[in-house]
mmCIF file of C-alpha atoms and ligand atoms in Angstrom:
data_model
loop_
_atom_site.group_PDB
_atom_site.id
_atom_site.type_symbol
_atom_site.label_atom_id
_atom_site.label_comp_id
_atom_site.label_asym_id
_atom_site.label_seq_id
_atom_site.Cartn_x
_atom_site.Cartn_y
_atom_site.Cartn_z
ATOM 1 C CA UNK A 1 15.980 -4.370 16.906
ATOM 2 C CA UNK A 2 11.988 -5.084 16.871
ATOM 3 C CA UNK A 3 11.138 -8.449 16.938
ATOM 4 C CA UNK A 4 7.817 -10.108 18.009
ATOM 5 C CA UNK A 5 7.294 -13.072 19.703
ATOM 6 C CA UNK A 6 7.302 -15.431 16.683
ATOM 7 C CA UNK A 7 10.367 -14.292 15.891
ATOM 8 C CA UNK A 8 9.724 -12.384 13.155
ATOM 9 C CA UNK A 9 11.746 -9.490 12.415
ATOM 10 C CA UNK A 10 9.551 -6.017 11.614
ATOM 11 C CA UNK A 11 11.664 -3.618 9.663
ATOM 12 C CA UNK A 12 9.534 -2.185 7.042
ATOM 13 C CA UNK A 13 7.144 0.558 8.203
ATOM 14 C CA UNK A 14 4.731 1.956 5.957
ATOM 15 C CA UNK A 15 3.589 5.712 6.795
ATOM 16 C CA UNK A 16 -0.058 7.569 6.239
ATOM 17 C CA UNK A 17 0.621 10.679 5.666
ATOM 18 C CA UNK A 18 -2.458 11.778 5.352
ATOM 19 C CA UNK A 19 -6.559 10.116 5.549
ATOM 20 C CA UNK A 20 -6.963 12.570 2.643
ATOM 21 C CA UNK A 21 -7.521 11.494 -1.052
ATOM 22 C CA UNK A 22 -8.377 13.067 -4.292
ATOM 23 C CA UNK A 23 -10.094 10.138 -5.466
ATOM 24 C CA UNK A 24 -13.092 7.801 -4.091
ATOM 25 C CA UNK A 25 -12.381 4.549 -4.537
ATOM 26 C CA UNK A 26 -15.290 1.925 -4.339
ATOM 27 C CA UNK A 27 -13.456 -0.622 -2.746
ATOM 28 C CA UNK A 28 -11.074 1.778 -0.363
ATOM 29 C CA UNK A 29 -13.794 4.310 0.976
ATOM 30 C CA UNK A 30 -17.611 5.680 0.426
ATOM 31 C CA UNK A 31 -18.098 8.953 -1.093
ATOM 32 C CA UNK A 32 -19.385 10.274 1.620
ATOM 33 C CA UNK A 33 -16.778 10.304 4.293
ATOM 34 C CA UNK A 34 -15.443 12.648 7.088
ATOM 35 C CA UNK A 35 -11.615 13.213 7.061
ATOM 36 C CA UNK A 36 -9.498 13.748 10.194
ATOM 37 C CA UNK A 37 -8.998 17.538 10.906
ATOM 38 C CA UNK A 38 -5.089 18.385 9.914
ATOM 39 C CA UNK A 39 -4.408 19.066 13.440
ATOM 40 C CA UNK A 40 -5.593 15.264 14.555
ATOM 41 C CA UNK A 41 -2.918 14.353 11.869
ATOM 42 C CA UNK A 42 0.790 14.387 12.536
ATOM 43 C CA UNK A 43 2.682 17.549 11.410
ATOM 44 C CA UNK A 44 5.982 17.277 9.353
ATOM 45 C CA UNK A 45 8.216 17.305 12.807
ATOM 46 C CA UNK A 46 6.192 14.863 14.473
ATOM 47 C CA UNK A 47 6.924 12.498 11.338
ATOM 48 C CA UNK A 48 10.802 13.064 11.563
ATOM 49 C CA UNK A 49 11.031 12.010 16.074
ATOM 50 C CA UNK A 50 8.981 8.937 14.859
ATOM 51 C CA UNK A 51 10.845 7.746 11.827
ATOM 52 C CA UNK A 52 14.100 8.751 13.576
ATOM 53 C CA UNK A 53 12.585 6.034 16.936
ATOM 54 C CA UNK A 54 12.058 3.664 14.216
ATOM 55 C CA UNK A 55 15.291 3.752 12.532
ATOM 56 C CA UNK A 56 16.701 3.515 15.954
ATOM 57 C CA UNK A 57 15.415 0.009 16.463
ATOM 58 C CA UNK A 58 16.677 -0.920 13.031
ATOM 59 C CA UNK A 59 13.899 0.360 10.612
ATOM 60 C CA UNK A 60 15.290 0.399 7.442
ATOM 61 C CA UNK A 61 12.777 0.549 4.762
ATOM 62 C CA UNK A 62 9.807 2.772 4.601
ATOM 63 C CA UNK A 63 6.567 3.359 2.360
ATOM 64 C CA UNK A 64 4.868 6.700 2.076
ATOM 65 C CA UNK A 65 1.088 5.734 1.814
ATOM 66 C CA UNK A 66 -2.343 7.138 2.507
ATOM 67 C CA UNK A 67 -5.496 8.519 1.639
ATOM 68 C CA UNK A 68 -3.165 9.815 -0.679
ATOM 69 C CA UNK A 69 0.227 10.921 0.118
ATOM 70 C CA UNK A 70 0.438 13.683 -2.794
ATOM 71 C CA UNK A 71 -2.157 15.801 -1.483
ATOM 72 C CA UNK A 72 -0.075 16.472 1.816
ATOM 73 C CA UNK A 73 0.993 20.134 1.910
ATOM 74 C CA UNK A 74 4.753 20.368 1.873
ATOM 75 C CA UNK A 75 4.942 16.673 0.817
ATOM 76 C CA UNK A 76 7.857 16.920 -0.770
ATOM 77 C CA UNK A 77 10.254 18.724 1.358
ATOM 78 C CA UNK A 78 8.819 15.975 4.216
ATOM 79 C CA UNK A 79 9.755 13.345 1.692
ATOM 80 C CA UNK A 80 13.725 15.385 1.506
ATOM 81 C CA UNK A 81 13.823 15.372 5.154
ATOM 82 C CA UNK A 82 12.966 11.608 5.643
ATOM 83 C CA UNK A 83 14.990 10.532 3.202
ATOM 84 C CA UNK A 84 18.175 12.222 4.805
ATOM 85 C CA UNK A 85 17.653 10.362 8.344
ATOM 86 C CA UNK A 86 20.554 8.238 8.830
ATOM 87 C CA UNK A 87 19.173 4.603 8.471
ATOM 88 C CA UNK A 88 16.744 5.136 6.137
ATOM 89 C CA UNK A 89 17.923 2.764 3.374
ATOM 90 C CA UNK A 90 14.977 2.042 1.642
ATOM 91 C CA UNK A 91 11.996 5.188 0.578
ATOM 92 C CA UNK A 92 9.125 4.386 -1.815
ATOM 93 C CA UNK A 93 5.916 5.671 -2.015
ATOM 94 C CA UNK A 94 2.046 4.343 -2.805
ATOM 95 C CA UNK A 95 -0.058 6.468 -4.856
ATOM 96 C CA UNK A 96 -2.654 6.795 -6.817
ATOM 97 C CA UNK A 97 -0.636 8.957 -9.395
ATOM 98 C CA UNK A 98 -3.111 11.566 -10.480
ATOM 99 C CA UNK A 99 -0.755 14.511 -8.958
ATOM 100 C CA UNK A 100 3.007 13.029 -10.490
ATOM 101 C CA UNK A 101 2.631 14.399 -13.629
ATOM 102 C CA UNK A 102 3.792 17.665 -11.654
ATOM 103 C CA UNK A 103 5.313 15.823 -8.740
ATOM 104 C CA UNK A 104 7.750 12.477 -9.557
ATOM 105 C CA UNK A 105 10.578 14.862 -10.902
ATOM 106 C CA UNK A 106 10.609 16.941 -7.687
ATOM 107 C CA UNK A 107 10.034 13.946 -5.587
ATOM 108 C CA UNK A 108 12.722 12.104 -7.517
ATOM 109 C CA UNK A 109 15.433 15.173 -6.489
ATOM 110 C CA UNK A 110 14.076 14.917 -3.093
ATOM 111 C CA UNK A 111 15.107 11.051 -2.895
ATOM 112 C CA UNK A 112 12.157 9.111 -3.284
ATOM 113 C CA UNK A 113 13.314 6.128 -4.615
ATOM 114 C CA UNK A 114 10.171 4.647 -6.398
ATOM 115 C CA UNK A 115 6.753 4.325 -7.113
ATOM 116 C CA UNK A 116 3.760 1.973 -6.455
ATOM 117 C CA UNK A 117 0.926 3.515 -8.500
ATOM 118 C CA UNK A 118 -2.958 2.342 -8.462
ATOM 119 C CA UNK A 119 -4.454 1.352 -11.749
ATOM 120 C CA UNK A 120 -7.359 -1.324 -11.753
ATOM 121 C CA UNK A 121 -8.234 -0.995 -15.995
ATOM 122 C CA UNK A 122 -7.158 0.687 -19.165
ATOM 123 C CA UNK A 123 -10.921 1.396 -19.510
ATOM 124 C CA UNK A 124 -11.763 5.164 -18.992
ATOM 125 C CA UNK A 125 -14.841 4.628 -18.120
ATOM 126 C CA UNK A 126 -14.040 1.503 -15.981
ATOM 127 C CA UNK A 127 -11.645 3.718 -14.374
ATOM 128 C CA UNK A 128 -14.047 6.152 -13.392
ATOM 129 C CA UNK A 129 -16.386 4.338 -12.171
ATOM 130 C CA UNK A 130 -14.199 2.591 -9.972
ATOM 131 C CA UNK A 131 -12.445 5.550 -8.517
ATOM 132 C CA UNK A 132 -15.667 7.368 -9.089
ATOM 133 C CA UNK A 133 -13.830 11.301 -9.554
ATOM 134 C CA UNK A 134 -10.598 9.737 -11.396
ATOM 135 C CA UNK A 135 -9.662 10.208 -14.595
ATOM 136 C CA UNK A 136 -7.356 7.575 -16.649
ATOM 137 C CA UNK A 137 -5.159 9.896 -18.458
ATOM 138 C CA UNK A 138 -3.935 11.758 -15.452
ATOM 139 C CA UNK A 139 -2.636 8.365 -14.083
ATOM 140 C CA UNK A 140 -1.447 7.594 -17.241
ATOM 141 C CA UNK A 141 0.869 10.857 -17.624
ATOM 142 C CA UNK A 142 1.577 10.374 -14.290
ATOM 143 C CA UNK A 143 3.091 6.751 -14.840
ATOM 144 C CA UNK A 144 5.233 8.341 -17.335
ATOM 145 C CA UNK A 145 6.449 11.263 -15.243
ATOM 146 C CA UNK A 146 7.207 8.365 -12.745
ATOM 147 C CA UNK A 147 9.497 6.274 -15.298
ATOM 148 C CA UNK A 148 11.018 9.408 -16.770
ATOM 149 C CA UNK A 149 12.074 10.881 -13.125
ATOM 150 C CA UNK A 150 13.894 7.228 -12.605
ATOM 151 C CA UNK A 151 11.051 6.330 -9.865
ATOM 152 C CA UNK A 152 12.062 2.775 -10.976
ATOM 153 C CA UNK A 153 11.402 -0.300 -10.846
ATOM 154 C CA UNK A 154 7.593 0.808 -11.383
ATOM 155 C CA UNK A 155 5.010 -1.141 -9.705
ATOM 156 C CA UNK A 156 1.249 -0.624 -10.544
ATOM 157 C CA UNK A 157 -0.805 -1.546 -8.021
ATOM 158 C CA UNK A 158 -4.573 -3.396 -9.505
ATOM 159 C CA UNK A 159 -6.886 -4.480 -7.040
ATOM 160 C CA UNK A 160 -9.834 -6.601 -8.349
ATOM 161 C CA UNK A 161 -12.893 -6.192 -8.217
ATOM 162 C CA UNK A 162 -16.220 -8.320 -9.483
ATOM 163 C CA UNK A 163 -18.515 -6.983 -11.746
ATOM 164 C CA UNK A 164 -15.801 -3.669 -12.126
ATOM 165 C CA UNK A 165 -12.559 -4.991 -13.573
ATOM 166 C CA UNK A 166 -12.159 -8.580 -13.847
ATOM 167 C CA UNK A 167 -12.455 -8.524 -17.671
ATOM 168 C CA UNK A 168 -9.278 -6.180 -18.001
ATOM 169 C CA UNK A 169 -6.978 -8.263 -15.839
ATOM 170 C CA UNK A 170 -5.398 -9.513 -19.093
ATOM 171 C CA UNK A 171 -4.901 -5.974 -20.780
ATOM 172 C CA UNK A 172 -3.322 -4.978 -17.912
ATOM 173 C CA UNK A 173 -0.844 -8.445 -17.379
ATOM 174 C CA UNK A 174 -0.217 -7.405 -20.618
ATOM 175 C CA UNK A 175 1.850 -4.204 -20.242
ATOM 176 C CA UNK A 176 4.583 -6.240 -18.800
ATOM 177 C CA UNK A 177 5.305 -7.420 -22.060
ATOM 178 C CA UNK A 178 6.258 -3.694 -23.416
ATOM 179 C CA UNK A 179 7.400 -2.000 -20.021
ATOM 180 C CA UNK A 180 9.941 -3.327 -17.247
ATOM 181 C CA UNK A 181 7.023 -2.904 -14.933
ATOM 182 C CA UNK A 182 5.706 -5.116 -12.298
ATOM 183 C CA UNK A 183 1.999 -5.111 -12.581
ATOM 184 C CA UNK A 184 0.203 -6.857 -9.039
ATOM 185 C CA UNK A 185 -3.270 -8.317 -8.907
ATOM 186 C CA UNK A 186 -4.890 -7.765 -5.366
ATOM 187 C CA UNK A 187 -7.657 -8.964 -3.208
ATOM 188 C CA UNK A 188 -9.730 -7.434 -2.117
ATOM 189 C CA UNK A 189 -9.845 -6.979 1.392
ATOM 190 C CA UNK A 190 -12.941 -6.472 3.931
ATOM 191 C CA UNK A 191 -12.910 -3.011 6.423
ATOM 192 C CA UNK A 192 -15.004 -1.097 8.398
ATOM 193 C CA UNK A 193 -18.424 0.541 6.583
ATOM 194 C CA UNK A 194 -17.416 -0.606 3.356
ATOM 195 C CA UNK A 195 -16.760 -4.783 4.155
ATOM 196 C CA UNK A 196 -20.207 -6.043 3.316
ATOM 197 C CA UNK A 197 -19.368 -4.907 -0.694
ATOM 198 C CA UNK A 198 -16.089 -5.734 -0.325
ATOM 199 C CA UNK A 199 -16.849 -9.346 1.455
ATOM 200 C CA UNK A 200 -19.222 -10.172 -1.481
ATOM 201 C CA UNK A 201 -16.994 -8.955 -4.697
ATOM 202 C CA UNK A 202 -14.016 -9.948 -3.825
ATOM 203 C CA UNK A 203 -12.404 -12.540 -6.467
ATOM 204 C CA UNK A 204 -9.709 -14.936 -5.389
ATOM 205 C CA UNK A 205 -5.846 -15.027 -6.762
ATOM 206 C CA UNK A 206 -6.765 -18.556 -8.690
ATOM 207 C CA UNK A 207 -9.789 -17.237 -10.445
ATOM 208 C CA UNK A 208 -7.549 -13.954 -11.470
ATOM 209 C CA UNK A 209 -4.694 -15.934 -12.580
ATOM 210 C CA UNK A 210 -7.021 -17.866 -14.538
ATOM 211 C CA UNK A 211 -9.061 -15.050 -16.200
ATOM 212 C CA UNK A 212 -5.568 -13.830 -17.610
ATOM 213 C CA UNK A 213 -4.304 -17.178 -19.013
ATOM 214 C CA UNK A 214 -7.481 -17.644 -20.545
ATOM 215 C CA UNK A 215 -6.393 -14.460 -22.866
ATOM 216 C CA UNK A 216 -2.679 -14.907 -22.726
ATOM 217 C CA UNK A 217 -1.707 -18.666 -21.859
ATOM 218 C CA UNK A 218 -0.402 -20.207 -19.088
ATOM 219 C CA UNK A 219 2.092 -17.871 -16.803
ATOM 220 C CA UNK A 220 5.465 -19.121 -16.175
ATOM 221 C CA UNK A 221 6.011 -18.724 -12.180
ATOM 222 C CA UNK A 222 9.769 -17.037 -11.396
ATOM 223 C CA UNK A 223 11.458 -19.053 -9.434
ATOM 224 C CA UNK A 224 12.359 -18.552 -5.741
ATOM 225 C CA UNK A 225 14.495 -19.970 -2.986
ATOM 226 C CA UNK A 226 11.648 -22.244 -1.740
ATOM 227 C CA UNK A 227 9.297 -24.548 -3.587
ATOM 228 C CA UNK A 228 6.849 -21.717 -5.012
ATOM 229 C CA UNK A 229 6.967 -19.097 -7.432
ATOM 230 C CA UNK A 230 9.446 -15.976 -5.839
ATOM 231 C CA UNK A 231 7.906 -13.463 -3.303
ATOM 232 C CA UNK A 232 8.666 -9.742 -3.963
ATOM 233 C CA UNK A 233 7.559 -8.502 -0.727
ATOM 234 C CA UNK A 234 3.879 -9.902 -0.296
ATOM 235 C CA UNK A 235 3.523 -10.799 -4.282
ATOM 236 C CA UNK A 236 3.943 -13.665 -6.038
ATOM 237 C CA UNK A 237 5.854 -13.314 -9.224
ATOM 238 C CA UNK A 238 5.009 -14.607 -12.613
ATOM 239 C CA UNK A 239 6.026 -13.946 -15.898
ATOM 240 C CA UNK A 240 4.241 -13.859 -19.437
ATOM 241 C CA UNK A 241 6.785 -15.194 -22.298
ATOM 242 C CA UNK A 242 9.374 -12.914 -23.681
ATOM 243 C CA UNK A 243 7.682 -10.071 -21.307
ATOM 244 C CA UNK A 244 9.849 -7.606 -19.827
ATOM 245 C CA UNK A 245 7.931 -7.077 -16.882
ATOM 246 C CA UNK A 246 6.645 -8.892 -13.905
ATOM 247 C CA UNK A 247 2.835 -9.820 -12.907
ATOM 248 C CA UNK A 248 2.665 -10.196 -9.163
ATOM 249 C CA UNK A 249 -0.058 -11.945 -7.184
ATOM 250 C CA UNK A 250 -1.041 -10.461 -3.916
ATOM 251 C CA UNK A 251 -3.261 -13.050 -2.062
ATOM 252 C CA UNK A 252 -3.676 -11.478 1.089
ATOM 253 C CA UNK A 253 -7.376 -13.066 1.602
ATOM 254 C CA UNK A 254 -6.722 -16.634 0.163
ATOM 255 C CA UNK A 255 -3.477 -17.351 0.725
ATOM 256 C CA UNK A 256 -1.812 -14.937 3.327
ATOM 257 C CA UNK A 257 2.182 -14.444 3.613
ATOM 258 C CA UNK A 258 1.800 -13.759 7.271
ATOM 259 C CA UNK A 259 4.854 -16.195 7.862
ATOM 260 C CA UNK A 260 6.841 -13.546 5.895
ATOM 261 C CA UNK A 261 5.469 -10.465 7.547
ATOM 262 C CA UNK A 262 8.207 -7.600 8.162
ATOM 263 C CA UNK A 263 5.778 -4.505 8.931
ATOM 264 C CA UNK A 264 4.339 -2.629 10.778
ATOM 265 C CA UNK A 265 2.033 0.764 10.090
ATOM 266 C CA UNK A 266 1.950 4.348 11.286
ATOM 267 C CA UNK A 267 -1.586 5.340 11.022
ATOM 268 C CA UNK A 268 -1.943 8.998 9.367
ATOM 269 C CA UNK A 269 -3.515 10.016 13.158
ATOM 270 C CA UNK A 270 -0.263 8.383 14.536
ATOM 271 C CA UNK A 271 -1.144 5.043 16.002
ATOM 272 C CA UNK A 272 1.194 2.103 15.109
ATOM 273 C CA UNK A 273 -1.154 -0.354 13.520
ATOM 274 C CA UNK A 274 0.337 -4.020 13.853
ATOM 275 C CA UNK A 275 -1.685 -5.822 11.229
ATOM 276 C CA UNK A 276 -3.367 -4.249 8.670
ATOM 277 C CA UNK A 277 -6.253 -6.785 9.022
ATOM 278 C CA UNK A 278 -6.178 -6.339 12.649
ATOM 279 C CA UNK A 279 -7.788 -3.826 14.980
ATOM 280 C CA UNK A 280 -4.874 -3.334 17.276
ATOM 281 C CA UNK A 281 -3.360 -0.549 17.264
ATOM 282 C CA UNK A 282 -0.639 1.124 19.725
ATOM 283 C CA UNK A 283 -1.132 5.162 20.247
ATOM 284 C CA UNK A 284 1.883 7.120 19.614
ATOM 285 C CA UNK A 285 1.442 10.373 18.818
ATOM 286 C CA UNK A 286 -0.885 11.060 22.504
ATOM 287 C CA UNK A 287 1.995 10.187 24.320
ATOM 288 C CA UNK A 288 4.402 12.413 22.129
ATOM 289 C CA UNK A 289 2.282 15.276 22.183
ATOM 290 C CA UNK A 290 1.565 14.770 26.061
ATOM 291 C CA UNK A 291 5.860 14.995 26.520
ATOM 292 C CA UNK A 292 6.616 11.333 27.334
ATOM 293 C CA UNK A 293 10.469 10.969 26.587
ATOM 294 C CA UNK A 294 12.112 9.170 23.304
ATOM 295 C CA UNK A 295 12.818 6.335 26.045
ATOM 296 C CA UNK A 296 8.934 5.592 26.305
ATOM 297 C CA UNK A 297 7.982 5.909 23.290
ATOM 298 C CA UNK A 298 10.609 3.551 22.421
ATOM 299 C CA UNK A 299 9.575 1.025 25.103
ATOM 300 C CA UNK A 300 5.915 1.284 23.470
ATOM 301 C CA UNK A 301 6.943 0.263 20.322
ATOM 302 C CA UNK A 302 9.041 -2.529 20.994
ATOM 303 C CA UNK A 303 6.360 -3.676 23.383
ATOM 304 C CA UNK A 304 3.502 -3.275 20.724
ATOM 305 C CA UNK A 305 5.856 -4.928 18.110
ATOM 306 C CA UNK A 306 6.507 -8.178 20.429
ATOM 307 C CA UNK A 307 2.488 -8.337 20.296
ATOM 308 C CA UNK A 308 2.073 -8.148 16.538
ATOM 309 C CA UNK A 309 -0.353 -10.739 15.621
ATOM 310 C CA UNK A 310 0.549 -13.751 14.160
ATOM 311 C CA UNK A 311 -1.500 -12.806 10.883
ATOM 312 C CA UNK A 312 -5.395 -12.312 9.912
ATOM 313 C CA UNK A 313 -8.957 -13.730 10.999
ATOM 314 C CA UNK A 314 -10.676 -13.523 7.667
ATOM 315 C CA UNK A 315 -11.275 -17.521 7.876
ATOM 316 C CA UNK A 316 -13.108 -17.021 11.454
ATOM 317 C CA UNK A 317 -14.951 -14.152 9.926
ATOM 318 C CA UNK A 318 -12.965 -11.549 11.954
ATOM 319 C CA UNK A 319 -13.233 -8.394 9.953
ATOM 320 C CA UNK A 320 -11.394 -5.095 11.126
ATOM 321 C CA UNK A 321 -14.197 -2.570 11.467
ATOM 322 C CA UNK A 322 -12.734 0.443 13.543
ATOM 323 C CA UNK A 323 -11.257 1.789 10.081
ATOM 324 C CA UNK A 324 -11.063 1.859 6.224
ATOM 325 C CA UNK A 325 -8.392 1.454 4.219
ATOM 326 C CA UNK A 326 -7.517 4.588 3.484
ATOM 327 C CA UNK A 327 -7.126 5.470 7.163
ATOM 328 C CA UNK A 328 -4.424 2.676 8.001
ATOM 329 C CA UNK A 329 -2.450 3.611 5.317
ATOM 330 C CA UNK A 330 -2.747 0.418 2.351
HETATM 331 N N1 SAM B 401 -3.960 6.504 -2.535
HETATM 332 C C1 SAM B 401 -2.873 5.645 -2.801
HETATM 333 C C2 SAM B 401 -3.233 4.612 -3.837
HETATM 334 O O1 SAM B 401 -4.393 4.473 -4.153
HETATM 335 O O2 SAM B 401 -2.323 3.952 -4.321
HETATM 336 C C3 SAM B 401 -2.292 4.994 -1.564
HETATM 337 C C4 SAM B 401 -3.256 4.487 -0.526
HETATM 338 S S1 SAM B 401 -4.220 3.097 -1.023
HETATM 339 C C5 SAM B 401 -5.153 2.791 0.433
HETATM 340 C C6 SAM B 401 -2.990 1.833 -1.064
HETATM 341 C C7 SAM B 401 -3.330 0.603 -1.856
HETATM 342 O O3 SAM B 401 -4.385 -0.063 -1.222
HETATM 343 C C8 SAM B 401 -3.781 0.888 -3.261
HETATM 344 O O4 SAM B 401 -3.043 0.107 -4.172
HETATM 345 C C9 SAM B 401 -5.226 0.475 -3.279
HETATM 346 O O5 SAM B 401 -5.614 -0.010 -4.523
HETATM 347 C C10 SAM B 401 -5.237 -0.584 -2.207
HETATM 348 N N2 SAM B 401 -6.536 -0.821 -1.608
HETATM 349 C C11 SAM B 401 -7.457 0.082 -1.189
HETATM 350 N N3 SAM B 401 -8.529 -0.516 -0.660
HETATM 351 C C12 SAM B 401 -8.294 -1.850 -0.738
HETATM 352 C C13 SAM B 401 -9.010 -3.014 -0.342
HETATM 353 N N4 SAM B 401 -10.201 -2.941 0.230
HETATM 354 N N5 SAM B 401 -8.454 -4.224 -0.558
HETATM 355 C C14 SAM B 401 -7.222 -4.340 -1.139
HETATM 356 N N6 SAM B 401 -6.497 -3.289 -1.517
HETATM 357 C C15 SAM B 401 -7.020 -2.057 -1.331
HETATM 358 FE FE1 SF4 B 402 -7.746 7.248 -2.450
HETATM 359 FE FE2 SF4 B 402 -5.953 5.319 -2.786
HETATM 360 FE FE3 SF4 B 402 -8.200 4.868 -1.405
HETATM 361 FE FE4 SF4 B 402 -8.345 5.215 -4.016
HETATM 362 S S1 SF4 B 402 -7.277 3.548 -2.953
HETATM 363 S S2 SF4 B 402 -9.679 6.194 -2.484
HETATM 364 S S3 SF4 B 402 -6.776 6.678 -4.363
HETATM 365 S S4 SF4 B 402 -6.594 6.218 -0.823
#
């Protein structure tokens, strides 16, 4: 079992498959940016030791991420092959759905068990500008494709972003009330190149939750074990009357979940990334490649995992600079 020193115990490991992406998001990456050759990247087999470690020390849930997952040759008999590893309970993926109009069926029969799928407005020409090559209808179809393959419960993903997308945050609350989806509000988070944009549009969970119920009234907050409204993973759930769907609240910036943390990250390049707001990482796939035995590699993780951070410095001004987003694997 991996544990770290506060006791916490990481389970959940979230994969990049790939730096690559089809789209250019403002607040993920410039336009202008140099991917990892494939060969720095690890191959399909190289995947399937590491998962296999992981599962070994109790892994049990894992996230197919990216750059964007879809674009990986041979994604989807990788996704068949993780998904058969004894211990792997648990297989979703993040993406930004232009590609599963074609894919979620054949991703479905290859048991990927759901979706998380990017959409930050119902404008087209928000959308584009915000994911500067994107186009909303391919998303769109591939939401669909999604739901009809049974890549359910849907969750689309909407980060926030000033002077882009705040005025759509209630449009897009909305959808809950028609579709058993849950739609998630994010913050924006500072990295690398791109954190002086990022730093200055970010907007706060309180000021998003209050755009909304300025269009829709007040949301009722689902209730949880403890005193505040229910965590799904890292959001916090809410409800609009009668809706049939979920809005979730990701406040990683003003109001982290750190106490609640259960992952880890494999970078696409194969270093296990402890905090996603933290530059520490542990290199894995040197060592594999170089011959060391299952035993070390092993020993590296568990010793990396005891280390895991207690949680961010965005309050001391600590901003991860040695990658973007899209390289960590969001
Ligand atoms: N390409 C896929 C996608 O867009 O869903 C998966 C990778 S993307 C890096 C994973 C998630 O991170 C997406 O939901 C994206 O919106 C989010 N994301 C990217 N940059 C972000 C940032 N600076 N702050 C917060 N979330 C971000
Ligand atoms: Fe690509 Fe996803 Fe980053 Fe957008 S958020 S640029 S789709 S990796």
């Amino acid at each position: 079992m991996a544990i770290d020193r506060f006791g916490r115990r990481i389970h959940y490991l979230r994969i990049s498959l790939t730096d690559h992406c089809n789209l250019r998001c403002i607040y993920c990456m410039p336009e202008e940016i140099t991917f990892h050759p494939t060969a720095e990247l690890m191959q399909d087999d190289e995947i399937l030791t590491l998962v296999r470690l992981f599962t070994g020390l109790g892994f049990d849930k894992f996230r197919l991420t990216g750059g964007e997952p879809t674009v990986r040759a041979r994604v989807v008999e990788l996704v068949r092959a993780i998904s058969a590893t004894p211990g792997v309970e648990k297989l979703s993926m993040t993406t930004n759905g232009v590609l599963l109009g074609r894919m979620a069926q054949p991703l479905k029969e290859a048991g990927l068990q759901r979706v998380n799928i990017s959409l930050d407005t119902l404008n087209p020409q928000k959308f584009q500008r915000l994911t500067r090559w994107g186009k909303l209808e391919e998303v769109w179809a591939g939401i669909q494709a999604a739901e009809k393959a049974g890549l359910t419960p849907i969750k689309l993903n909407a980060v926030v972003v000033r002077g882009y997308n705040e005025a759509d945050v209630a449009d897009l609350a909305r959808l809950t009330v028609e579709h058993a989806w849950q739609v998630r509000f994010i913050e924006m988070m500072p990295f690398g190149d791109t954190s002086e944009f990022q730093t200055s549009q970010t907007i706060h969970m309180a000021e998003i939750q209050a755009l909304i119920e300025a269009e829709t009234g007040p949301l009722q907050p689902i209730a949880g074990d403890g005193p505040g409204p229910r965590l799904d993973g890292e959001a916090r759930l809410f409800r609009l009357p009668h809706a049939q769907g979920d809005i979730g609240f990701i406040s990683s910036v003003s109001n982290p979940f750190c106490a609640f943390c259960t992952r880890a990250r494999l970078t696409a390049d194969g270093r296990l990334r402890l905090c996603l707001l933290r530059e520490g990482e542990v290199d894995l796939l040197t060592p594999l490649r170089a011959g060391a035995s299952l035993a070390e590699l092993r020993q590296r993780v568990i010793d990396g995992i005891w280390q895991k951070p207690w949680g961010h410095g965005l309050a001391e001004g600590l901003i991860p600079l040695n990658r973007v987003m899209s390289e960590i694997g969001g």
